[in-house]
Amino acid sequence: MGVENSEDEEDDTSEDERENEAEIQRLEEQLSINAFDYNCHVDLIKLLRQEGKLHRLRKARQKMSELFPLTEEIWLDWLKDEIGLTEGEEAEREKIYDLFEKAVKDYICPDIWLEYAQYSIGGMGASGGMDRARAIFERALTAVGLHMTKGAALWEAYREFEIAILSTLQLERIHTLFKRQLAIPLMDMEGTYTEYSDWADEGAPETVTQHYKRALQQLEKRRPYEEALLVSEPPKLGEYQSYIDYEMKEGDPARVQIVFERALTENCLVPDLWAKYTAYLDRQLKIKELVLSCHERAVRNCPWTMGLWKSYLLALERHKAEHHTVSDVFEKALSAGFIQATDYVEIWQSYLDYLRRRVDFSKELEELRAAFSRSLDYLKQDALHCKNMQKARELWDSIMTKGNAKYANMWLEYYNLERSYGDAVHCRKALHRAVQCTSDYPEHVCEVLLTFERVEGSLEDWDAAVQKTESRLNRVQEQRAKVAEREALIAQQEEDRAEQRRKVKAEKKAQKKNQKSNRMGDKRKAEDKCEDEWGEETGEQLACKRPRGDGDFDSVATEEQMETERVPPPFRPEPPGAQRNQQATSAFKMPDAASFEQRKDSNSVFVSNLSFNLEDPEDKMRDAFKGCGTVVQVRPVFTAKGAFRGYCYVQFEDELAVQEALKLDRQEVGGRPMFVSPCVDKSKNPEFKVFRYNTSMEKHKIFISGLPFTCTKEKLEELCREHGTVKAVRLVTNRSGKPKGLAYVEFENEAQASQAVLKMDRTKLDSHTLSVAISNPPARNLDAKVTPGRVLGAMMPRQLQGARGKGRTQVSLLPRSLHRQNTPEAGLAASGVSAPAKPMSNEDFARLLLKK
């Protein structure tokens, strides 16, 4: 009986072996047809390892390694198998070292580097073995020592290695290792710090503690991203993208590189991630070996992506690679199997551009001519290959298995190919698979399937299609309802938070208003106490109570509201208390009568926005406007203390000089752009407007916002010239001449402006996103007046105070106790005296004023 069981087991085993052998042969045959079938390679290696066919297994691994980068698991299995076969054979150790070198180039994997370092420890007995092991550890730390979750294991292994060969010289080396590790943010670094404190005789030095605390702060900033990666499900692409964006914002190239490598380990078939990584290396690091290695790994992982091959060719040319190297890469690109025919056209264009740039047109033209001829022949032949439907289906199957099955446009391209060159059976299969797999636009795919069955199918086919599409769309609706419910909940929570913020803001505003009211009451009481027995104010008190910024009233007026200077009122004697300010006010020089008689507004311009610290403004203005015509006089305006107020009037001999002077508007003087406008008395011409620019829609002009502050007029004009003829460019600046990031660009016609909006909107300029639209400025409120509360003597009408408000010498001699009241009766009531029935005489007023 036992013999029979043994025979049955042998029969089962031999049967399994025959089935596995048949599957191995099928996989090998499949690979002979399509060597780029990734899954077929993986299945073959797994079966050969299971059967123990080590010689064939080694060849299968080598073949796959030539075409694709191998994953961490495949490399570790391969290395363990080879180490087991060569154990005890010192002559074979160099082959294992070479195999490790190939492994660490595919992906930056901490586990492979750790295995490499530990294997090198076994060769310490050979000549130079210790130095070689130490060098491998150092390379490993450079590659993956910054890995937040797995880097600590490599640091610990390096320390254990040094402790194992401990001597007096190694003590300082171990100290250095601890210091280096503690300066890097790694998970569980608190334990490392405790271990170092216990190991060191005198505890951790102060400098090490400072570096450790700084690293802890960096760790806390990155902990949310690490925790998000820990709890999320593979492939974690969104979480890695957020992590990469954060590190790129921080600007540490080594940390950006390690996060990219971690992301690519789990998303090696995502072309966009490779494109972003290679672009970062091309623009930021520019290290030849690193850049070219990354480009090579990118095209090995995603050979079907033409953009990666194109970037690889440009990188090779940029780093001055040999011509035969560029040509070899181009030949590999042609055999990669692109998705669209236009990809072949574009890769040929890139290669021909490279040849054109390197060929000396005076000597070498044959190579370029031959390349052009070959490209035309190749593209014609490629068009004929479309008739080979079996090869086309295999290509599409490999494309769909690489993460493209969820996109409707990919399935519809496949369906159109079958519709044009295939048959109805394969069309129906493709559409049924599309309905099942598509996640972005399932309704469109379902509609295409029903249309196909209406034209080509039987009643049974129609019923099956209706049932399949209805069940699929029902599932889609349920999923979307759940997503909408989650989004509505999030929106409601956000609205509640916003409402809470509004309430808090309103409460704070009311509280500030109450505090302001209380302060105003206290201020009024203090002013009443400062009045003397006549109710008048001394010069010092008047200066104290003058509102801040009154001296600069004209500086807040816009350039559209410029006014002419008026003759100041006659000088009035000051009260005795104001004599202390005579020295300060003596700096102000009153214009003589002759200068007032010479003034002619039609021959003058008003100049504003000048620096308050401008030395000798009269000479500066004469120099600035001497090219416009003969300057008769310059009238700078000063405060009562003699300080320049930042504006002046320039009068010319001829009216024609005014037009030339207006052209100097916005010219820089003393580090600020001066504003030049006509000199018009707005009290006589209230409707006069100085604003020079149109306030309605201008379809031939575009408005650009989001510009970097470093953008110049020439740079912007060059950027816009690609879309039409640029007639004018105006950069918007503030009063100090600093740019606001806004600009207006005028084109020759409306069509060019519309084209510029379509092409430039949402594009990038120096990492700034531009917003471009047709120029349509908002309506200007030119009737808005400056609030009178900001002007000294706000209780009096502006017409009674002059064009720029009350001057400092215009001190009212009326007692404040009367000045604040609107009527004599109100003033008497405030003084405690009843209102008389008849008009008051001079004696009545005297008694009222002397009453305390």
XYZ file of C-alpha atoms in Angstrom, residues 219-229:
11
model
C 11.357 65.755 11.650
C 8.208 67.276 13.172
C 7.600 69.265 9.994
C 7.817 66.103 7.885
C 6.033 63.755 10.280
C 2.524 64.437 8.823
C 3.734 63.395 5.364
C 5.368 60.224 6.742
C 2.246 59.324 8.698
C 0.094 59.867 5.607
C 2.334 57.438 3.681
